Amino acid sequence: MTGQRVAGSSDYTGGLVGRIQGDSTIAGAVLTGQNITGGDFTGGLAGESTGSAVQRVVLSGGQIVGGTNVGGLFGMFSGGLLHLASADAAVQSSGNQTGGLAGQVVNLADLRQVYSTGSVSGSYSTGGLAGFVGGGSVIADGYSRAAVSGGQRAGGFAGQLNASTISRCYSTGAVNGWSAVGGFLGLVSGGQVNYSYWDTQTSGPSSSSAGTGRTTEQMQQQASYETWDFDTIWWIQVGADYPRHLTNPRQVTVLAQPETGGMVSGGGTYEHGQNATVIAEPAVGFRFESWTENDGVVSTDLEYTFEVTSDRTLTANFTPLFPGGDGSADHPFHVGSAEQLDMIRLFPDKHFSLSQSVDLDVEPWNQGQGWIPVGTESTPFSGTVDGGGNVINGLFLNRPDDSRQGLFGSTHNATIKNLALTNIDITGMETVGGLVGNYTGGTISGCYVTGTVKGNNSKTGGLVGQNTGGTISESYFVGAVSGTNEVGGIVGENQDDGTISNSYATGTVSGTGSDVGGLVGVNQSGEINNCYSTNEVSGNRLVGGLVGYFFRGSVNSCYATGDVSGNADATGGLVGSIYQGEVIDSYATGLVEGDNKVGGLVGYISNSGSVTNSYATGAVTGNEDFGGLVGSRLSGTVTNSFWDTQTSELTTSADGTGKTTTQMRLLATFADAGWDIEEATDAYTGQPYPGLRMEAGKAWQIMASYAVTYDANQATGGNVPGPQVKFHDEPLSLSHNTGDLVRTGSNFSGWNTQANGNGTDYAEGATYPVNASVTLYAKWTAATYGLTVNNGSGSGQYAVGTVVNIQADPPAAGRIFDKWVGDVADVNSASTTVTMPASNITVTATYKDLPPTNYSLAVSSVGASGVTITGNQSIYGGTTNYTLPRITPGTEIILAAPAVGEGAPFVSWTGCDATNQSARTCTVTMNGNKSVTATYGGAKTSLPGVLMLLLDE
């Protein structure tokens, strides 16, 4: 019975029955949480029992309240047997005879292996087990741990004993009263107490009417209990507890550490020798480690079974799998290691966030087959992973025979955001992606992957193998993707309203079969918006720079720039084949090579497929049905779309309009076709052709252009050059004169921004850098003719009638200016003028040798006069002082002086060439005017008064 509630004031009140009489038997009763209120004779089981047999009865918890004769099980137990019984309750009496098990035990009653716990309070004869024991009754092998509060005759075991026997019993509860108070018995008025004890420390009283007092330490030693049967009746945890019955329920307590780590079960009361099984159930985010007792490990199994022979307290120890969070959306599990990343698979519906980057390029993750994908087909991952901008590096997965391969194998309505995978190396069979193999519903945003992804069959993508109804945004892939069919840079197959936006792929994409695209292999009823691919793409058939095969859905504001090659039919710079799908505001610039149905933008259009406001510029080659924009169109429409006839090297297409490169760069080409386009002066996608804005405003941008026109500026003949287009920030080489543009009396000298020539000058072929339209005027200057001055200065171009000063160069040594040859004002003047005629002229200064020069020689004597000096066999003059004029330069004259002059002897010459001038011979080389003197000394002798020079000419 559980939770029995009886309230009233009647006598003989019990939780089960009021009174038990005669030969009644009660066995195996368990009463829990009894709350009984009555008058006299009130008990948790019965108010009174007379002559009955009761065994194996347990009362646990509750409150028993009454008048006189109140007990935990019985108000009065008279006669009969009460074996293997216990009560744990709060017993309260307003009168006499109150006990934890029975108020009175009388009339030869036999109580064995009974005990009480809890609390007892009464007025007279109050005891932990029984209030009054009398009438030849016997209580053997019992104990009480109840706290006792009474007036008179209060005892830890019994309040009063009369003509009865108590053997092998003990008490430990605190005892309070004001008269006849004892640790074991309050009052003994007859009878015997054998081998019975009370704890003097826990009970309070140091004396008792009967029994032996012992300390707590003594009470917990088996040796303290003389004659007690510890083989079949009692057992004790020496040093830890008091004796208990072998038949006593043993308490097994189970705890969880930490408390939030999991659930534990199996605790409770067990009979001695009974097997107990305790079970640990880890909470989400925790791992069970072990069962421990007294700091020692007793088991590492979740379920631990053991034989109960004592009270035990077992702790289930749990370890958090993640360093933080509880897996909820508001408090996601924190992931900061490879091990923690791997444990995501244990909680496929929970929420996770990366607290730091994780390296998987270490053992064991990069060994053998490597990573095991998180999420299976039967149990897909459906939670959330927020990478927080952190990186998972070195993911290695080598399972060529397994499908649904990637960091996540399968997901369902999962959210993956802000996560990066770098340097991945993944190989699988089918439905293989760098991030997710099979992605159904949910959202991927702000993610990127770098590395290689290989699938041996279909549906292989850089991020996702197959996307069914999911949303992928602001994500990209860089690397190499290869497979057989349905191979794409971002997604292998995008289907069932799957959406891809603001994402891109770059690297290479290759497939040996069909449906191969730079971004998506095959799109079936999906949407692709604001995306691009720079991948080099190759495949067999249905190959496109962005999408291989487009089956329903739309491509909007997308472009592809990589080269595309296919071996069979339907190869396109943007889309290989469109079936009931539409391409809007998109373009392709890569080279396209294929066999059949090859187009710069789309290879093949059928079944109401459409292309609107799109263009292509790449070179296109094919063997059959190939065109600059569209290779072949079975049905469908192409509206306001163009291709570059020069860069594509094709002037034909299955549809669309061909334009020259310059026309493809002009705003008017597209604005006139109704495009939502505006000019730009900064960088944008698509340069130098129209580029997608991919933000608020016009759908397209095109580089601003400016007109450069030419004006003959009053030319009298010839043709002016045609206009040119100057693109923003691109240099433009200006035109030359056409060759026949002339003006009478003037020369062409380039271009000028003003007709009067006062603006900015530009030479023919010069670079025009200004971002503005301009009209350039022919610049004319008056006609000039050339004057060539040989051996002088003044050469140049001069207008007719110009008077030009000319000057002859200085003559060389030994020469002098002679005259001018040509039409000059003064032919004999080294400095003169030339008046320019209407033709080129040449004038030349000429020179001649200098005429011969004569020198003079003065001859004189000192100390004598009238001496005759002979020179060169000729005699000149007749005096000693004489000058010889007009001597040819270089003439060598030899003079001879007489030995004596006027009686004086010759002394020396001065002015001669010879160093020994004391000789009478003097040699003079005439290289200038010179003078020589003959000196005489001593007595003078009269000589003729004539100086004679003999010169040999």
GROMACS .gro file of N, CA and C in nm, residues 788-917:
model
  390
  788THR      N    1   6.937   7.517  -9.592
  788THR     CA    2   7.051   7.439  -9.548
  788THR      C    3   7.175   7.525  -9.560
  789VAL      N    4   7.244   7.547  -9.452
  789VAL     CA    5   7.367   7.627  -9.450
  789VAL      C    6   7.483   7.534  -9.426
  790ASN      N    7   7.564   7.515  -9.533
  790ASN     CA    8   7.683   7.431  -9.519
  790ASN      C    9   7.798   7.516  -9.467
  791ASN      N   10   7.876   7.467  -9.376
  791ASN     CA   11   7.992   7.535  -9.315
  791ASN      C   12   7.951   7.664  -9.246
  792GLY      N   13   7.826   7.658  -9.189
  792GLY     CA   14   7.782   7.776  -9.119
  792GLY      C   15   7.655   7.749  -9.041
  793SER      N   16   7.603   7.852  -8.976
  793SER     CA   17   7.482   7.838  -8.896
  793SER      C   18   7.367   7.914  -8.958
  794GLY      N   19   7.240   7.871  -8.919
  794GLY     CA   20   7.122   7.936  -8.973
  794GLY      C   21   7.029   7.841  -9.045
  795SER      N   22   7.062   7.711  -9.051
  795SER     CA   23   6.976   7.613  -9.118
  795SER      C   24   6.842   7.604  -9.046
  796GLY      N   25   6.733   7.570  -9.117
  796GLY     CA   26   6.602   7.555  -9.056
  796GLY      C   27   6.492   7.568  -9.157
  797GLN      N   28   6.365   7.559  -9.104
  797GLN     CA   29   6.246   7.575  -9.185
  797GLN      C   30   6.197   7.718  -9.169
  798TYR      N   31   6.171   7.782  -9.277
  798TYR     CA   32   6.131   7.922  -9.272
  798TYR      C   33   6.022   7.949  -9.373
  799ALA      N   34   5.935   8.041  -9.333
  799ALA     CA   35   5.831   8.084  -9.426
  799ALA      C   36   5.891   8.166  -9.538
  800VAL      N   37   5.817   8.171  -9.648
  800VAL     CA   38   5.863   8.248  -9.764
  800VAL      C   39   5.879   8.395  -9.723
  801GLY      N   40   5.995   8.455  -9.767
  801GLY     CA   41   6.020   8.597  -9.738
  801GLY      C   42   6.091   8.621  -9.609
  802THR      N   43   6.106   8.517  -9.527
  802THR     CA   44   6.176   8.535  -9.400
  802THR      C   45   6.322   8.566  -9.427
  803VAL      N   46   6.378   8.674  -9.366
  803VAL     CA   47   6.521   8.710  -9.377
  803VAL      C   48   6.593   8.636  -9.265
  804VAL      N   49   6.683   8.548  -9.307
  804VAL     CA   50   6.753   8.461  -9.214
  804VAL      C   51   6.898   8.503  -9.203
  805ASN      N   52   6.946   8.530  -9.084
  805ASN     CA   53   7.087   8.560  -9.062
  805ASN      C   54   7.168   8.432  -9.068
  806ILE      N   55   7.276   8.434  -9.146
  806ILE     CA   56   7.364   8.317  -9.153
  806ILE      C   57   7.505   8.361  -9.119
  807GLN      N   58   7.586   8.268  -9.071
  807GLN     CA   59   7.723   8.299  -9.028
  807GLN      C   60   7.812   8.183  -9.068
  808ALA      N   61   7.923   8.218  -9.138
  808ALA     CA   62   8.019   8.115  -9.177
  808ALA      C   63   8.094   8.067  -9.055
  809ASP      N   64   8.131   7.939  -9.053
  809ASP     CA   65   8.210   7.883  -8.945
  809ASP      C   66   8.351   7.942  -8.949
  810PRO      N   67   8.422   7.954  -8.838
  810PRO     CA   68   8.562   8.003  -8.838
  810PRO      C   69   8.649   7.913  -8.926
  811PRO      N   70   8.751   7.976  -9.003
  811PRO     CA   71   8.836   7.895  -9.092
  811PRO      C   72   8.933   7.810  -9.011
  812ALA      N   73   8.982   7.709  -9.076
  812ALA     CA   74   9.086   7.626  -9.016
  812ALA      C   75   9.217   7.700  -9.017
  813ALA      N   76   9.315   7.647  -8.945
  813ALA     CA   77   9.447   7.712  -8.940
  813ALA      C   78   9.505   7.723  -9.078
  814GLY      N   79   9.557   7.837  -9.109
  814GLY     CA   80   9.623   7.859  -9.239
  814GLY      C   81   9.527   7.890  -9.351
  815ARG      N   82   9.398   7.903  -9.312
  815ARG     CA   83   9.302   7.935  -9.416
  815ARG      C   84   9.216   8.051  -9.371
  816ILE      N   85   9.150   8.115  -9.470
  816ILE     CA   86   9.064   8.229  -9.442
  816ILE      C   87   8.938   8.215  -9.524
  817PHE      N   88   8.825   8.280  -9.471
  817PHE     CA   89   8.699   8.281  -9.547
  817PHE      C   90   8.725   8.340  -9.684
  818ASP      N   91   8.656   8.276  -9.781
  818ASP     CA   92   8.673   8.326  -9.919
  818ASP      C   93   8.545   8.393  -9.965
  819LYS      N   94   8.429   8.309  -9.972
  819LYS     CA   95   8.302   8.367 -10.019
  819LYS      C   96   8.190   8.265  -9.997
  820TRP      N   97   8.064   8.310 -10.017
  820TRP     CA   98   7.945   8.224 -10.014
  820TRP      C   99   7.912   8.179 -10.154
  821VAL      N  100   7.867   8.054 -10.161
  821VAL     CA  101   7.813   8.003 -10.287
  821VAL      C  102   7.663   7.985 -10.267
  822GLY      N  103   7.581   8.057 -10.339
  822GLY     CA  104   7.438   8.052 -10.322
  822GLY      C  105   7.381   8.192 -10.317
  823ASP      N  106   7.245   8.193 -10.301
  823ASP     CA  107   7.176   8.322 -10.308
  823ASP      C  108   7.176   8.385 -10.171
  824VAL      N  109   7.283   8.468 -10.145
  824VAL     CA  110   7.294   8.538 -10.019
  824VAL      C  111   7.303   8.686 -10.046
  825ALA      N  112   7.284   8.767  -9.946
  825ALA     CA  113   7.287   8.913  -9.964
  825ALA      C  114   7.427   8.960  -9.998
  826ASP      N  115   7.535   8.911  -9.934
  826ASP     CA  116   7.672   8.953  -9.958
  826ASP      C  117   7.757   8.829  -9.960
  827VAL      N  118   7.801   8.791 -10.081
  827VAL     CA  119   7.876   8.667 -10.094
  827VAL      C  120   8.013   8.675 -10.032
  828ASN      N  121   8.066   8.798 -10.013
  828ASN     CA  122   8.203   8.813  -9.965
  828ASN      C  123   8.209   8.833  -9.814
  829SER      N  124   8.094   8.839  -9.749
  829SER     CA  125   8.093   8.862  -9.605
  829SER      C  126   8.061   8.731  -9.532
  830ALA      N  127   8.148   8.701  -9.432
  830ALA     CA  128   8.124   8.577  -9.355
  830ALA      C  129   7.991   8.582  -9.281
  831SER      N  130   7.943   8.700  -9.248
  831SER     CA  131   7.815   8.717  -9.181
  831SER      C  132   7.723   8.794  -9.272
  832THR      N  133   7.612   8.729  -9.316
  832THR     CA  134   7.523   8.791  -9.413
  832THR      C  135   7.382   8.739  -9.392
  833THR      N  136   7.288   8.757  -9.486
  833THR     CA  137   7.149   8.713  -9.474
  833THR      C  138   7.105   8.643  -9.601
  834VAL      N  139   6.994   8.562  -9.577
  834VAL     CA  140   6.929   8.494  -9.690
  834VAL      C  141   6.780   8.527  -9.681
  835THR      N  142   6.719   8.566  -9.788
  835THR     CA  143   6.575   8.587  -9.793
  835THR      C  144   6.512   8.462  -9.853
  836MET      N  145   6.418   8.392  -9.772
  836MET     CA  146   6.367   8.262  -9.813
  836MET      C  147   6.276   8.272  -9.934
  837PRO      N  148   6.306   8.190 -10.033
  837PRO     CA  149   6.218   8.180 -10.150
  837PRO      C  150   6.110   8.075 -10.121
  838ALA      N  151   6.025   8.045 -10.215
  838ALA     CA  152   5.921   7.943 -10.200
  838ALA      C  153   5.975   7.808 -10.241
  839SER      N  154   6.089   7.778 -10.192
  839SER     CA  155   6.150   7.647 -10.221
  839SER      C  156   6.261   7.624 -10.121
  840ASN      N  157   6.306   7.503 -10.117
  840ASN     CA  158   6.419   7.470 -10.032
  840ASN      C  159   6.547   7.518 -10.099
  841ILE      N  160   6.638   7.577 -10.022
  841ILE     CA  161   6.764   7.625 -10.080
  841ILE      C  162   6.878   7.579  -9.993
  842THR      N  163   7.003   7.587 -10.057
  842THR     CA  164   7.126   7.552  -9.988
  842THR      C  165   7.230   7.659 -10.019
  843VAL      N  166   7.302   7.707  -9.919
  843VAL     CA  167   7.413   7.800  -9.936
  843VAL      C  168   7.534   7.740  -9.867
  844THR      N  169   7.655   7.775  -9.923
  844THR     CA  170   7.777   7.713  -9.871
  844THR      C  171   7.884   7.819  -9.852
  845ALA      N  172   7.949   7.820  -9.738
  845ALA     CA  173   8.065   7.907  -9.712
  845ALA      C  174   8.189   7.836  -9.760
  846THR      N  175   8.278   7.912  -9.839
  846THR     CA  176   8.402   7.852  -9.890
  846THR      C  177   8.521   7.924  -9.828
  847TYR      N  178   8.640   7.857  -9.833
  847TYR     CA  179   8.760   7.908  -9.768
  847TYR      C  180   8.878   7.894  -9.864
  848LYS      N  181   8.992   7.975  -9.836
  848LYS     CA  182   9.116   7.966  -9.915
  848LYS      C  183   9.234   7.973  -9.821
  849ASP      N  184   9.353   7.937  -9.877
  849ASP     CA  185   9.474   7.939  -9.796
  849ASP      C  186   9.517   8.082  -9.767
  850LEU      N  187   9.592   8.105  -9.656
  850LEU     CA  188   9.647   8.236  -9.624
  850LEU      C  189   9.758   8.271  -9.724
  851PRO      N  190   9.783   8.401  -9.767
  851PRO     CA  191   9.895   8.441  -9.854
  851PRO      C  192  10.027   8.428  -9.777
  852PRO      N  193  10.153   8.418  -9.849
  852PRO     CA  194  10.283   8.405  -9.782
  852PRO      C  195  10.309   8.524  -9.690
  853THR      N  196  10.395   8.506  -9.583
  853THR     CA  197  10.428   8.609  -9.486
  853THR      C  198  10.578   8.631  -9.484
  854ASN      N  199  10.643   8.763  -9.495
  854ASN     CA  200  10.787   8.795  -9.492
  854ASN      C  201  10.824   8.845  -9.354
  855TYR      N  202  10.950   8.806  -9.310
  855TYR     CA  203  11.002   8.851  -9.182
  855TYR      C  204  11.128   8.939  -9.206
  856SER      N  205  11.167   9.011  -9.105
  856SER     CA  206  11.289   9.097  -9.115
  856SER      C  207  11.392   9.049  -9.015
  857LEU      N  208  11.520   9.075  -9.048
  857LEU     CA  209  11.633   9.038  -8.962
  857LEU      C  210  11.719   9.162  -8.941
  858ALA      N  211  11.736   9.204  -8.817
  858ALA     CA  212  11.820   9.321  -8.783
  858ALA      C  213  11.956   9.271  -8.735
  859VAL      N  214  12.057   9.324  -8.795
  859VAL     CA  215  12.194   9.283  -8.763
  859VAL      C  216  12.268   9.406  -8.709
  860SER      N  217  12.343   9.392  -8.601
  860SER     CA  218  12.418   9.504  -8.542
  860SER      C  219  12.542   9.448  -8.477
  861SER      N  220  12.638   9.544  -8.446
  861SER     CA  221  12.761   9.506  -8.377
  861SER      C  222  12.780   9.598  -8.259
  862VAL      N  223  12.852   9.551  -8.160
  862VAL     CA  224  12.880   9.627  -8.039
  862VAL      C  225  13.030   9.625  -8.017
  863GLY      N  226  13.085   9.743  -7.992
  863GLY     CA  227  13.230   9.751  -7.966
  863GLY      C  228  13.309   9.775  -8.092
  864ALA      N  229  13.242   9.779  -8.206
  864ALA     CA  230  13.312   9.807  -8.332
  864ALA      C  231  13.211   9.857  -8.430
  865SER      N  232  13.252   9.929  -8.522
  865SER     CA  233  13.162   9.982  -8.625
  865SER      C  234  13.228   9.967  -8.759
  866GLY      N  235  13.145   9.959  -8.856
  866GLY     CA  236  13.196   9.944  -8.991
  866GLY      C  237  13.251   9.809  -9.021
  867VAL      N  238  13.218   9.711  -8.934
  867VAL     CA  239  13.265   9.576  -8.964
  867VAL      C  240  13.181   9.518  -9.076
  868THR      N  241  13.236   9.428  -9.149
  868THR     CA  242  13.163   9.365  -9.259
  868THR      C  243  13.129   9.222  -9.217
  869ILE      N  244  13.000   9.195  -9.219
  869ILE     CA  245  12.953   9.063  -9.178
  869ILE      C  246  12.902   8.992  -9.301
  870THR      N  247  12.949   8.874  -9.322
  870THR     CA  248  12.918   8.800  -9.443
  870THR      C  249  12.808   8.700  -9.408
  871GLY      N  250  12.710   8.691  -9.500
  871GLY     CA  251  12.603   8.594  -9.475
  871GLY      C  252  12.557   8.525  -9.600
  872ASN      N  253  12.560   8.394  -9.603
  872ASN     CA  254  12.504   8.311  -9.711
  872ASN      C  255  12.557   8.355  -9.847
  873GLN      N  256  12.688   8.388  -9.850
  873GLN     CA  257  12.755   8.424  -9.976
  873GLN      C  258  12.703   8.554 -10.035
  874SER      N  259  12.622   8.628  -9.960
  874SER     CA  260  12.574   8.758 -10.012
  874SER      C  261  12.611   8.866  -9.912
  875ILE      N  262  12.627   8.982  -9.968
  875ILE     CA  263  12.660   9.095  -9.883
  875ILE      C  264  12.543   9.191  -9.888
  876TYR      N  265  12.486   9.226  -9.773
  876TYR     CA  266  12.374   9.318  -9.766
  876TYR      C  267  12.417   9.437  -9.676
  877GLY      N  268  12.386   9.549  -9.722
  877GLY     CA  269  12.413   9.670  -9.642
  877GLY      C  270  12.558   9.702  -9.631
  878GLY      N  271  12.586   9.798  -9.550
  878GLY     CA  272  12.725   9.839  -9.531
  878GLY      C  273  12.748   9.898  -9.396
  879THR      N  274  12.654   9.888  -9.312
  879THR     CA  275  12.675   9.940  -9.177
  879THR      C  276  12.649   9.828  -9.077
  880THR      N  277  12.694   9.850  -8.954
  880THR     CA  278  12.675   9.746  -8.854
  880THR      C  279  12.533   9.741  -8.807
  881ASN      N  280  12.455   9.841  -8.825
  881ASN     CA  281  12.313   9.839  -8.785
  881ASN      C  282  12.230   9.841  -8.911
  882TYR      N  283  12.173   9.723  -8.935
  882TYR     CA  284  12.101   9.710  -9.063
  882TYR      C  285  11.989   9.609  -9.046
  883THR      N  286  11.871   9.641  -9.109
  883THR     CA  287  11.756   9.551  -9.104
  883THR      C  288  11.730   9.494  -9.240
  884LEU      N  289  11.721   9.361  -9.243
  884LEU     CA  290  11.696   9.292  -9.370
  884LEU      C  291  11.547   9.257  -9.377
  885PRO      N  292  11.468   9.323  -9.464
  885PRO     CA  293  11.322   9.298  -9.469
  885PRO      C  294  11.287   9.187  -9.567
  886ARG      N  295  11.156   9.147  -9.561
  886ARG     CA  296  11.094   9.058  -9.660
  886ARG      C  297  11.169   8.927  -9.677
  887ILE      N  298  11.193   8.865  -9.570
  887ILE     CA  299  11.258   8.734  -9.575
  887ILE      C  300  11.147   8.629  -9.568
  888THR      N  301  11.154   8.538  -9.659
  888THR     CA  302  11.051   8.434  -9.665
  888THR      C  303  11.055   8.348  -9.539
  889PRO      N  304  10.935   8.321  -9.481
  889PRO     CA  305  10.931   8.237  -9.360
  889PRO      C  306  11.002   8.105  -9.383
  890GLY      N  307  11.078   8.063  -9.282
  890GLY     CA  308  11.148   7.936  -9.287
  890GLY      C  309  11.287   7.946  -9.345
  891THR      N  310  11.323   8.063  -9.397
  891THR     CA  311  11.459   8.079  -9.455
  891THR      C  312  11.562   8.069  -9.345
  892GLU      N  313  11.672   7.994  -9.370
  892GLU     CA  314  11.782   7.982  -9.275
  892GLU      C  315  11.897   8.073  -9.322
  893ILE      N  316  11.932   8.168  -9.237
  893ILE     CA  317  12.039   8.265  -9.271
  893ILE      C  318  12.158   8.236  -9.183
  894ILE      N  319  12.278   8.232  -9.248
  894ILE     CA  320  12.404   8.208  -9.176
  894ILE      C  321  12.488   8.334  -9.190
  895LEU      N  322  12.525   8.389  -9.078
  895LEU     CA  323  12.608   8.511  -9.075
  895LEU      C  324  12.749   8.475  -9.028
  896ALA      N  325  12.852   8.550  -9.083
  896ALA     CA  326  12.992   8.532  -9.040
  896ALA      C  327  13.048   8.668  -9.001
  897ALA      N  328  13.092   8.681  -8.878
  897ALA     CA  329  13.150   8.808  -8.832
  897ALA      C  330  13.302   8.804  -8.849
  898PRO      N  331  13.366   8.922  -8.884
  898PRO     CA  332  13.512   8.926  -8.896
  898PRO      C  333  13.573   8.895  -8.759
  899ALA      N  334  13.697   8.849  -8.764
  899ALA     CA  335  13.763   8.816  -8.639
  899ALA      C  336  13.794   8.940  -8.559
  900VAL      N  337  13.820   9.053  -8.632
  900VAL     CA  338  13.857   9.177  -8.565
  900VAL      C  339  13.773   9.288  -8.626
  901GLY      N  340  13.724   9.370  -8.539
  901GLY     CA  341  13.650   9.487  -8.586
  901GLY      C  342  13.703   9.611  -8.521
  902GLU      N  343  13.752   9.704  -8.606
  902GLU     CA  344  13.814   9.826  -8.556
  902GLU      C  345  13.922   9.793  -8.456
  903GLY      N  346  13.994   9.694  -8.488
  903GLY     CA  347  14.107   9.656  -8.406
  903GLY      C  348  14.069   9.579  -8.284
  904ALA      N  349  13.939   9.559  -8.261
  904ALA     CA  350  13.895   9.482  -8.143
  904ALA      C  351  13.857   9.341  -8.186
  905PRO      N  352  13.892   9.246  -8.108
  905PRO     CA  353  13.863   9.106  -8.146
  905PRO      C  354  13.713   9.071  -8.122
  906PHE      N  355  13.664   8.976  -8.200
  906PHE     CA  356  13.525   8.925  -8.186
  906PHE      C  357  13.509   8.850  -8.053
  907VAL      N  358  13.391   8.875  -7.992
  907VAL     CA  359  13.366   8.809  -7.864
  907VAL      C  360  13.254   8.704  -7.878
  908SER      N  361  13.138   8.746  -7.922
  908SER     CA  362  13.024   8.650  -7.931
  908SER      C  363  12.908   8.708  -8.007
  909TRP      N  364  12.822   8.616  -8.044
  909TRP     CA  365  12.692   8.652  -8.104
  909TRP      C  366  12.583   8.639  -7.998
  910THR      N  367  12.479   8.720  -8.018
  910THR     CA  368  12.355   8.700  -7.943
  910THR      C  369  12.239   8.697  -8.040
  911GLY      N  370  12.132   8.608  -8.011
  911GLY     CA  371  12.014   8.599  -8.097
  911GLY      C  372  12.025   8.492  -8.201
  912CYS      N  373  12.132   8.414  -8.201
  912CYS     CA  374  12.150   8.307  -8.300
  912CYS      C  375  12.077   8.182  -8.253
  913ASP      N  376  12.062   8.086  -8.346
  913ASP     CA  377  11.999   7.958  -8.310
  913ASP      C  378  12.094   7.872  -8.229
  914ALA      N  379  12.226   7.877  -8.265
  914ALA     CA  380  12.321   7.786  -8.204
  914ALA      C  381  12.337   7.815  -8.057
  915THR      N  382  12.359   7.709  -7.980
  915THR     CA  383  12.380   7.729  -7.838
  915THR      C  384  12.519   7.784  -7.811
  916ASN      N  385  12.617   7.748  -7.895
  916ASN     CA  386  12.755   7.799  -7.879
  916ASN      C  387  12.766   7.925  -7.961
  917GLN      N  388  12.734   8.032  -7.899
  917GLN     CA  389  12.729   8.158  -7.974
  917GLN      C  390  12.861   8.234  -7.969
   0.00000   0.00000   0.00000
